[in-house]
Amino acid sequence: MKESKKMVLVGPAGVGKTSICKSFFEMGNPKTLLDDSLEPTRGINSSLYSLFNSHFGVFDLAGQENDLWLSTNQDVFNNSNLIICIFDVMNSLESIISFLIKILQIKKRLHLSECKIISFIHKIDLVEPSYVFHKIKAIDDFFKSQYHRGQEIDIYKTSIAEEFFFSTCSILGEILNLLFNQEERAQIGEKELANIKNEIKMLLKMEKEVYYDKEILSHKFDFKIDDVNSHIDRLLQINFVQSNETLNSFKLTERSYYFKIGLEKELSNAINDDLERNIESFHIFLSLNKIIV
Ligand SMILES: Nc1nc2c(ncn2[C@@H]2O[C@H](COP(=O)(O)OP(=O)(O)OP(=O)(O)O)[C@@H](O)[C@H]2O)c(=O)[nH]1
Ligand SMILES: [Mg+2]
């Protein structure tokens, strides 16, 4: 049987948990998710994916039912490998810290010794960077204090808005990578590496709102037509390209523009390490397949 990993997303109502799941695990369009609010989650939104040689379950909990999850229904956290506590950057420091303390207590009570607790300070697009910095520092300082030593929580700043989509994507990639040991992760072979580099090249060179047919792509990038087919299929899978009605021309999606903007910024001051990380996160999202149950 395949090994399973379990990730739980928890946090106050309306902080963006479901939007994060949709943006990164369902390859949704972040612009639509920002423009048209989703219905509040009821109960648990659970999805199963295959990733590398494992199954990977995501449990997105309704913020409106936190009284249950944090008291009588703590079982929902059983066997978790990772709990991500998500907050709106505007949530008060006190409420964030007390929520995290409750989660640490649940971890202890359920003997989740191997489970990692991570926190996202989300919607950072809404405030100044210095505000985010000070908020995170205050949370960090609290958990690093004498009393809480050993209960450090990794805190990430996240947002699905244009300017931050790419960095948040890299964070999610890094976190998924963390869930798997080196041996469990499929190594990126030479062929896969070449594929990813070509797809990044396509992403960077294809212009906004322009449809390209496969012949043109083949000429533009000097790819064989079979290779164009395979790259297009992979880019369709992560919702980075979309086809026209006749299904023979393709253009970049809004999701890919969001990614591209951050990627271009990163490449303009990249060091090799960053590139490796980007290739890894690209590889992870290409390897993630939803299992319909
Ligand atoms: N500005 C901004 N808004 C966001 C971001 N992510 C999500 N939102 C908005 O936040 C609102 C709530 O998002 P949801 O994903 O439904 O929140 P949730 O945490 O799942 O809420 P519950 O299901 O009630 O627990 C929506 O209007 C989203 O458009 C972000 O990065 N920046
Ligand atoms: Mg939700």
mmCIF file of C-alpha atoms and ligand atoms in Angstrom:
data_model
loop_
_atom_site.group_PDB
_atom_site.id
_atom_site.type_symbol
_atom_site.label_atom_id
_atom_site.label_comp_id
_atom_site.label_asym_id
_atom_site.label_seq_id
_atom_site.Cartn_x
_atom_site.Cartn_y
_atom_site.Cartn_z
ATOM 1 C CA MET A 1 0.000 0.000 0.000
ATOM 2 C CA LYS A 2 1.094 3.527 -0.688
ATOM 3 C CA GLU A 3 2.196 5.603 2.265
ATOM 4 C CA SER A 4 -0.125 8.477 3.174
ATOM 5 C CA LYS A 5 0.678 11.940 4.389
ATOM 6 C CA LYS A 6 -1.886 14.120 6.074
ATOM 7 C CA MET A 7 -1.957 17.903 6.067
ATOM 8 C CA VAL A 8 -4.536 19.941 8.013
ATOM 9 C CA LEU A 9 -5.275 23.617 7.337
ATOM 10 C CA VAL A 10 -6.837 25.445 10.265
ATOM 11 C CA GLY A 11 -7.383 29.065 11.237
ATOM 12 C CA PRO A 12 -10.036 31.699 11.876
ATOM 13 C CA ALA A 13 -12.946 32.104 9.421
ATOM 14 C CA GLY A 14 -12.281 34.023 6.219
ATOM 15 C CA VAL A 15 -8.484 34.070 6.463
ATOM 16 C CA GLY A 16 -8.011 32.371 3.066
ATOM 17 C CA LYS A 17 -7.541 28.633 3.789
ATOM 18 C CA THR A 18 -9.760 27.403 0.957
ATOM 19 C CA SER A 19 -8.351 30.016 -1.433
ATOM 20 C CA ILE A 20 -4.859 28.682 -0.731
ATOM 21 C CA CYS A 21 -5.984 25.082 -1.380
ATOM 22 C CA LYS A 22 -7.679 26.099 -4.618
ATOM 23 C CA SER A 23 -4.748 28.230 -5.808
ATOM 24 C CA PHE A 24 -2.012 25.712 -5.204
ATOM 25 C CA PHE A 25 -3.462 22.199 -5.040
ATOM 26 C CA GLU A 26 -6.338 22.647 -7.504
ATOM 27 C CA MET A 27 -4.391 24.956 -9.854
ATOM 28 C CA GLY A 28 -7.128 27.615 -9.562
ATOM 29 C CA ASN A 29 -6.913 31.134 -10.925
ATOM 30 C CA PRO A 30 -5.813 33.399 -8.040
ATOM 31 C CA LYS A 31 -7.378 36.449 -9.681
ATOM 32 C CA THR A 32 -10.832 34.830 -9.710
ATOM 33 C CA LEU A 33 -10.340 33.667 -6.134
ATOM 34 C CA LEU A 34 -9.559 37.231 -5.083
ATOM 35 C CA ASP A 35 -12.375 38.800 -7.113
ATOM 36 C CA ASP A 36 -15.188 36.367 -6.327
ATOM 37 C CA SER A 37 -15.351 35.210 -2.728
ATOM 38 C CA LEU A 38 -15.915 31.525 -2.040
ATOM 39 C CA GLU A 39 -18.682 30.324 0.243
ATOM 40 C CA PRO A 40 -17.430 29.761 3.800
ATOM 41 C CA THR A 41 -16.370 26.136 4.272
ATOM 42 C CA ARG A 42 -18.727 23.904 6.226
ATOM 43 C CA GLY A 43 -17.264 21.013 8.172
ATOM 44 C CA ILE A 44 -14.183 19.626 6.456
ATOM 45 C CA ASN A 45 -13.169 20.053 2.844
ATOM 46 C CA SER A 46 -10.988 17.035 2.214
ATOM 47 C CA SER A 47 -9.106 16.131 -0.948
ATOM 48 C CA LEU A 48 -6.775 13.341 -1.811
ATOM 49 C CA TYR A 49 -3.816 13.618 -4.164
ATOM 50 C CA SER A 50 -1.091 11.350 -5.324
ATOM 51 C CA LEU A 51 2.344 12.833 -4.989
ATOM 52 C CA PHE A 52 5.554 10.943 -5.735
ATOM 53 C CA ASN A 53 4.979 7.473 -4.329
ATOM 54 C CA SER A 54 2.518 8.528 -1.673
ATOM 55 C CA HIS A 55 -1.008 9.610 -1.132
ATOM 56 C CA PHE A 56 -1.385 13.077 0.216
ATOM 57 C CA GLY A 57 -4.578 14.167 2.001
ATOM 58 C CA VAL A 58 -5.484 17.799 2.581
ATOM 59 C CA PHE A 59 -8.078 18.641 5.252
ATOM 60 C CA ASP A 60 -9.328 22.211 5.069
ATOM 61 C CA LEU A 61 -11.355 22.970 8.208
ATOM 62 C CA ALA A 62 -14.246 25.445 8.444
ATOM 63 C CA GLY A 63 -13.124 28.451 10.461
ATOM 64 C CA GLN A 64 -16.676 28.974 11.694
ATOM 65 C CA GLU A 65 -16.458 25.619 13.479
ATOM 66 C CA ASN A 66 -13.175 26.226 15.302
ATOM 67 C CA ASP A 67 -14.908 25.820 18.660
ATOM 68 C CA LEU A 68 -15.469 22.181 17.699
ATOM 69 C CA TRP A 69 -12.044 21.455 16.138
ATOM 70 C CA LEU A 70 -10.222 22.929 19.101
ATOM 71 C CA SER A 71 -12.309 21.148 21.749
ATOM 72 C CA THR A 72 -14.626 18.154 21.228
ATOM 73 C CA ASN A 73 -13.582 17.266 17.653
ATOM 74 C CA GLN A 74 -9.801 17.308 18.051
ATOM 75 C CA ASP A 75 -9.700 13.857 16.449
ATOM 76 C CA VAL A 76 -9.632 15.604 13.113
ATOM 77 C CA PHE A 77 -5.915 16.223 13.779
ATOM 78 C CA ASN A 78 -5.149 12.530 14.410
ATOM 79 C CA ASN A 79 -2.227 11.165 12.379
ATOM 80 C CA SER A 80 -1.365 14.547 10.879
ATOM 81 C CA ASN A 81 2.096 14.992 9.428
ATOM 82 C CA LEU A 82 1.656 18.715 9.066
ATOM 83 C CA ILE A 83 -0.714 21.303 10.525
ATOM 84 C CA ILE A 84 -0.725 24.694 8.830
ATOM 85 C CA CYS A 85 -2.298 27.426 10.953
ATOM 86 C CA ILE A 86 -3.389 30.251 8.710
ATOM 87 C CA PHE A 87 -4.104 33.784 9.907
ATOM 88 C CA ASP A 88 -5.089 37.018 8.263
ATOM 89 C CA VAL A 89 -2.251 39.493 8.746
ATOM 90 C CA MET A 90 -4.842 41.764 10.388
ATOM 91 C CA ASN A 91 -5.758 39.208 13.103
ATOM 92 C CA SER A 92 -4.627 40.488 16.491
ATOM 93 C CA LEU A 93 -1.319 39.297 17.875
ATOM 94 C CA GLU A 94 -3.082 37.973 20.978
ATOM 95 C CA SER A 95 -5.576 35.931 18.967
ATOM 96 C CA ILE A 96 -2.821 34.445 16.768
ATOM 97 C CA ILE A 97 -0.681 33.467 19.741
ATOM 98 C CA SER A 98 -3.561 31.967 21.719
ATOM 99 C CA PHE A 99 -4.708 29.969 18.669
ATOM 100 C CA LEU A 100 -1.186 28.606 18.145
ATOM 101 C CA ILE A 101 -0.911 27.661 21.829
ATOM 102 C CA LYS A 102 -4.136 25.659 21.517
ATOM 103 C CA ILE A 103 -2.764 23.821 18.484
ATOM 104 C CA LEU A 104 0.476 23.035 20.336
ATOM 105 C CA GLN A 105 -1.589 21.654 23.214
ATOM 106 C CA ILE A 106 -3.562 19.447 20.811
ATOM 107 C CA LYS A 107 -0.309 18.209 19.274
ATOM 108 C CA LYS A 108 0.856 17.189 22.726
ATOM 109 C CA ARG A 109 -2.437 15.659 23.768
ATOM 110 C CA LEU A 110 -2.705 13.547 20.597
ATOM 111 C CA HIS A 111 0.996 12.538 20.779
ATOM 112 C CA LEU A 112 1.723 13.955 17.346
ATOM 113 C CA SER A 113 5.443 14.008 18.010
ATOM 114 C CA GLU A 114 6.364 13.800 14.317
ATOM 115 C CA CYS A 115 3.836 16.388 13.214
ATOM 116 C CA LYS A 116 5.210 19.756 12.118
ATOM 117 C CA ILE A 117 3.323 22.937 12.959
ATOM 118 C CA ILE A 118 3.682 25.797 10.504
ATOM 119 C CA SER A 119 1.972 29.153 10.412
ATOM 120 C CA PHE A 120 1.039 31.393 7.472
ATOM 121 C CA ILE A 121 0.525 35.088 8.013
ATOM 122 C CA HIS A 122 -1.692 35.507 4.971
ATOM 123 C CA LYS A 123 -3.040 38.418 2.871
ATOM 124 C CA ILE A 124 0.227 40.326 3.239
ATOM 125 C CA ASP A 125 -0.775 42.261 0.106
ATOM 126 C CA LEU A 126 -3.101 44.286 2.334
ATOM 127 C CA VAL A 127 -0.433 45.921 4.509
ATOM 128 C CA GLU A 128 3.018 47.469 4.441
ATOM 129 C CA PRO A 129 5.999 45.082 4.558
ATOM 130 C CA SER A 130 7.200 46.623 7.828
ATOM 131 C CA TYR A 131 3.865 45.764 9.474
ATOM 132 C CA VAL A 132 4.266 42.113 8.401
ATOM 133 C CA PHE A 133 7.851 42.061 9.607
ATOM 134 C CA HIS A 134 7.001 43.336 13.077
ATOM 135 C CA LYS A 135 4.000 41.042 13.458
ATOM 136 C CA ILE A 136 6.011 37.957 12.550
ATOM 137 C CA LYS A 137 8.869 39.016 14.777
ATOM 138 C CA ALA A 138 6.500 39.413 17.725
ATOM 139 C CA ILE A 139 5.050 35.907 17.211
ATOM 140 C CA ASP A 140 8.501 34.446 16.727
ATOM 141 C CA ASP A 141 9.857 36.162 19.834
ATOM 142 C CA PHE A 142 6.970 34.835 21.886
ATOM 143 C CA PHE A 143 7.573 31.206 20.908
ATOM 144 C CA LYS A 144 11.337 31.555 21.253
ATOM 145 C CA SER A 145 10.991 32.932 24.758
ATOM 146 C CA GLN A 146 12.286 30.927 27.693
ATOM 147 C CA TYR A 147 8.875 29.526 28.490
ATOM 148 C CA HIS A 148 8.088 28.216 25.022
ATOM 149 C CA ARG A 149 11.556 27.093 23.997
ATOM 150 C CA GLY A 150 11.339 23.938 21.901
ATOM 151 C CA GLN A 151 7.962 24.936 20.528
ATOM 152 C CA GLU A 152 9.280 27.056 17.683
ATOM 153 C CA ILE A 153 6.880 27.425 14.824
ATOM 154 C CA ASP A 154 8.039 28.248 11.301
ATOM 155 C CA ILE A 155 6.160 31.310 10.155
ATOM 156 C CA TYR A 156 5.746 32.246 6.501
ATOM 157 C CA LYS A 157 4.297 35.365 4.926
ATOM 158 C CA THR A 158 1.872 34.481 2.163
ATOM 159 C CA SER A 159 -0.639 35.912 -0.279
ATOM 160 C CA ILE A 160 -2.280 34.840 -3.512
ATOM 161 C CA ALA A 161 -2.165 38.406 -4.867
ATOM 162 C CA GLU A 162 -0.132 39.037 -8.021
ATOM 163 C CA GLU A 163 2.984 40.367 -6.360
ATOM 164 C CA PHE A 164 3.272 37.464 -3.920
ATOM 165 C CA PHE A 165 1.776 34.498 -5.782
ATOM 166 C CA PHE A 166 5.120 33.176 -6.988
ATOM 167 C CA SER A 167 6.839 33.380 -3.605
ATOM 168 C CA THR A 168 3.845 31.702 -1.951
ATOM 169 C CA CYS A 169 3.978 28.976 -4.578
ATOM 170 C CA SER A 170 7.645 28.396 -3.711
ATOM 171 C CA ILE A 171 6.743 28.236 -0.011
ATOM 172 C CA LEU A 172 4.066 25.602 -0.658
ATOM 173 C CA GLY A 173 6.543 23.661 -2.826
ATOM 174 C CA GLU A 174 9.157 23.802 -0.072
ATOM 175 C CA ILE A 175 6.632 22.630 2.516
ATOM 176 C CA LEU A 176 5.461 19.699 0.386
ATOM 177 C CA ASN A 177 9.090 18.785 -0.112
ATOM 178 C CA LEU A 178 9.578 18.864 3.654
ATOM 179 C CA LEU A 179 6.817 16.301 4.062
ATOM 180 C CA PHE A 180 8.750 13.751 2.075
ATOM 181 C CA ASN A 181 12.157 12.307 2.860
ATOM 182 C CA GLN A 182 14.826 12.466 0.237
ATOM 183 C CA GLU A 183 14.263 8.779 -0.615
ATOM 184 C CA GLU A 184 10.511 9.164 -1.005
ATOM 185 C CA ARG A 185 10.829 12.096 -3.348
ATOM 186 C CA ALA A 186 11.215 11.217 -6.957
ATOM 187 C CA GLN A 187 14.591 12.565 -8.017
ATOM 188 C CA ILE A 188 14.420 15.024 -10.864
ATOM 189 C CA GLY A 189 16.044 13.126 -13.717
ATOM 190 C CA GLU A 190 17.872 14.771 -16.593
ATOM 191 C CA LYS A 191 14.909 14.521 -18.930
ATOM 192 C CA GLU A 192 12.539 16.052 -16.393
ATOM 193 C CA LEU A 193 15.010 18.842 -15.677
ATOM 194 C CA ALA A 194 15.250 19.631 -19.395
ATOM 195 C CA ASN A 195 11.437 19.586 -19.662
ATOM 196 C CA ILE A 196 11.001 21.992 -16.782
ATOM 197 C CA LYS A 197 13.648 24.370 -18.119
ATOM 198 C CA ASN A 198 11.897 24.393 -21.509
ATOM 199 C CA GLU A 199 8.525 25.031 -19.909
ATOM 200 C CA ILE A 200 9.951 27.915 -17.894
ATOM 201 C CA LYS A 201 11.405 29.273 -21.155
ATOM 202 C CA MET A 202 7.969 29.041 -22.811
ATOM 203 C CA LEU A 203 6.357 30.775 -19.881
ATOM 204 C CA LEU A 204 8.861 33.626 -20.071
ATOM 205 C CA LYS A 205 8.766 34.088 -23.858
ATOM 206 C CA MET A 206 5.050 33.657 -24.640
ATOM 207 C CA GLU A 207 3.321 37.010 -24.703
ATOM 208 C CA LYS A 208 0.210 37.939 -22.793
ATOM 209 C CA GLU A 209 -3.106 37.352 -24.613
ATOM 210 C CA VAL A 210 -1.421 35.904 -27.715
ATOM 211 C CA TYR A 211 -2.583 32.521 -29.026
ATOM 212 C CA TYR A 212 0.137 30.280 -30.431
ATOM 213 C CA ASP A 213 -0.497 27.138 -32.458
ATOM 214 C CA LYS A 214 1.745 24.127 -32.094
ATOM 215 C CA GLU A 215 3.614 24.771 -35.354
ATOM 216 C CA ILE A 216 4.482 28.269 -34.267
ATOM 217 C CA LEU A 217 5.606 27.068 -30.862
ATOM 218 C CA SER A 218 7.730 24.427 -32.516
ATOM 219 C CA HIS A 219 9.482 27.096 -34.638
ATOM 220 C CA LYS A 220 9.712 29.693 -31.933
ATOM 221 C CA PHE A 221 11.392 27.374 -29.452
ATOM 222 C CA ASP A 222 13.020 24.943 -31.837
ATOM 223 C CA PHE A 223 11.163 21.990 -30.304
ATOM 224 C CA LYS A 224 10.007 18.856 -32.109
ATOM 225 C CA ILE A 225 6.229 18.742 -32.465
ATOM 226 C CA ASP A 226 6.017 15.764 -30.069
ATOM 227 C CA ASP A 227 7.878 17.792 -27.487
ATOM 228 C CA VAL A 228 5.523 20.732 -28.012
ATOM 229 C CA ASN A 229 2.597 18.365 -27.386
ATOM 230 C CA SER A 230 4.103 17.091 -24.183
ATOM 231 C CA HIS A 231 4.992 20.588 -22.894
ATOM 232 C CA ILE A 232 1.508 21.856 -23.674
ATOM 233 C CA ASP A 233 -0.076 18.912 -21.862
ATOM 234 C CA ARG A 234 2.035 19.582 -18.793
ATOM 235 C CA LEU A 235 1.316 23.311 -18.864
ATOM 236 C CA LEU A 236 -2.404 22.570 -19.234
ATOM 237 C CA GLN A 237 -2.189 20.289 -16.198
ATOM 238 C CA ILE A 238 -0.984 23.124 -13.965
ATOM 239 C CA ASN A 239 -3.363 25.593 -15.606
ATOM 240 C CA PHE A 240 -0.564 27.714 -17.068
ATOM 241 C CA VAL A 241 -1.965 27.618 -20.613
ATOM 242 C CA GLN A 242 -5.484 27.430 -22.014
ATOM 243 C CA SER A 243 -6.673 26.526 -25.497
ATOM 244 C CA ASN A 244 -8.968 28.368 -27.888
ATOM 245 C CA GLU A 245 -12.324 26.842 -28.880
ATOM 246 C CA THR A 246 -10.861 24.781 -31.671
ATOM 247 C CA LEU A 247 -8.268 23.357 -29.251
ATOM 248 C CA ASN A 248 -5.355 24.010 -31.587
ATOM 249 C CA SER A 249 -3.957 27.274 -30.226
ATOM 250 C CA PHE A 250 -2.824 28.091 -26.748
ATOM 251 C CA LYS A 251 -2.250 31.166 -24.645
ATOM 252 C CA LEU A 252 -0.969 31.825 -21.151
ATOM 253 C CA THR A 253 -3.560 31.898 -18.354
ATOM 254 C CA GLU A 254 -4.002 34.555 -15.682
ATOM 255 C CA ARG A 255 -2.620 32.018 -13.214
ATOM 256 C CA SER A 256 0.581 31.856 -15.221
ATOM 257 C CA TYR A 257 0.898 35.682 -15.376
ATOM 258 C CA TYR A 258 0.793 35.777 -11.606
ATOM 259 C CA PHE A 259 3.548 33.174 -11.490
ATOM 260 C CA LYS A 260 5.546 34.768 -14.292
ATOM 261 C CA ILE A 261 5.725 38.194 -12.650
ATOM 262 C CA GLY A 262 7.378 36.752 -9.554
ATOM 263 C CA LEU A 263 9.588 34.443 -11.563
ATOM 264 C CA GLU A 264 10.912 37.326 -13.690
ATOM 265 C CA LYS A 265 11.673 39.305 -10.563
ATOM 266 C CA GLU A 266 13.451 36.350 -9.028
ATOM 267 C CA LEU A 267 15.464 35.618 -12.173
ATOM 268 C CA SER A 268 16.638 39.205 -12.378
ATOM 269 C CA ASN A 269 18.511 38.769 -9.112
ATOM 270 C CA ALA A 270 18.785 35.008 -8.979
ATOM 271 C CA ILE A 271 21.488 32.986 -7.461
ATOM 272 C CA ASN A 272 21.760 29.348 -8.517
ATOM 273 C CA ASP A 273 20.201 28.022 -5.341
ATOM 274 C CA ASP A 274 16.981 29.911 -5.982
ATOM 275 C CA LEU A 275 16.737 28.454 -9.446
ATOM 276 C CA GLU A 276 17.068 24.933 -8.094
ATOM 277 C CA ARG A 277 14.282 25.680 -5.643
ATOM 278 C CA ASN A 278 12.029 26.977 -8.418
ATOM 279 C CA ILE A 279 12.643 23.903 -10.486
ATOM 280 C CA GLU A 280 11.811 21.721 -7.485
ATOM 281 C CA SER A 281 8.531 23.498 -6.812
ATOM 282 C CA PHE A 282 7.592 23.344 -10.515
ATOM 283 C CA HIS A 283 8.332 19.619 -10.398
ATOM 284 C CA ILE A 284 6.206 19.123 -7.285
ATOM 285 C CA PHE A 285 3.141 20.825 -8.738
ATOM 286 C CA LEU A 286 3.496 18.812 -11.938
ATOM 287 C CA SER A 287 3.653 15.630 -9.863
ATOM 288 C CA LEU A 288 0.530 16.408 -7.835
ATOM 289 C CA ASN A 289 -2.509 14.574 -9.151
ATOM 290 C CA LYS A 290 -5.947 14.754 -7.669
ATOM 291 C CA ILE A 291 -7.519 11.413 -6.859
ATOM 292 C CA ILE A 292 -11.258 11.464 -7.372
ATOM 293 C CA VAL A 293 -12.868 9.378 -4.650
HETATM 294 N N1 LIG B 1 -6.380 40.396 -0.152
HETATM 295 C C1 LIG B 1 -6.378 39.068 -0.126
HETATM 296 N N2 LIG B 1 -7.537 38.399 0.005
HETATM 297 C C2 LIG B 1 -7.474 37.042 0.032
HETATM 298 C C3 LIG B 1 -6.252 36.315 -0.090
HETATM 299 N N3 LIG B 1 -6.532 34.986 -0.021
HETATM 300 C C4 LIG B 1 -7.867 34.898 0.120
HETATM 301 N N4 LIG B 1 -8.449 36.114 0.157
HETATM 302 C C5 LIG B 1 -9.877 36.441 0.303
HETATM 303 O O1 LIG B 1 -10.300 36.053 1.602
HETATM 304 C C6 LIG B 1 -11.666 35.694 1.588
HETATM 305 C C7 LIG B 1 -11.913 34.412 2.346
HETATM 306 O O2 LIG B 1 -11.256 33.363 1.713
HETATM 307 P P1 LIG B 1 -11.560 31.811 2.011
HETATM 308 O O3 LIG B 1 -10.505 31.070 1.291
HETATM 309 O O4 LIG B 1 -12.970 31.474 1.747
HETATM 310 O O5 LIG B 1 -11.324 31.762 3.596
HETATM 311 P P2 LIG B 1 -11.380 30.497 4.571
HETATM 312 O O6 LIG B 1 -10.244 30.641 5.519
HETATM 313 O O7 LIG B 1 -11.437 29.250 3.779
HETATM 314 O O8 LIG B 1 -12.746 30.747 5.341
HETATM 315 P P3 LIG B 1 -13.686 29.658 6.065
HETATM 316 O O9 LIG B 1 -14.021 28.619 5.062
HETATM 317 O O10 LIG B 1 -14.874 30.439 6.515
HETATM 318 O O11 LIG B 1 -12.921 29.127 7.228
HETATM 319 C C8 LIG B 1 -12.076 35.631 0.116
HETATM 320 O O12 LIG B 1 -12.798 36.800 -0.185
HETATM 321 C C9 LIG B 1 -10.758 35.632 -0.646
HETATM 322 O O13 LIG B 1 -10.850 36.295 -1.902
HETATM 323 C C10 LIG B 1 -5.040 37.075 -0.235
HETATM 324 O O14 LIG B 1 -3.926 36.563 -0.345
HETATM 325 N N5 LIG B 1 -5.169 38.440 -0.235
HETATM 326 MG MG MG B 2 -12.816 27.758 3.687
#
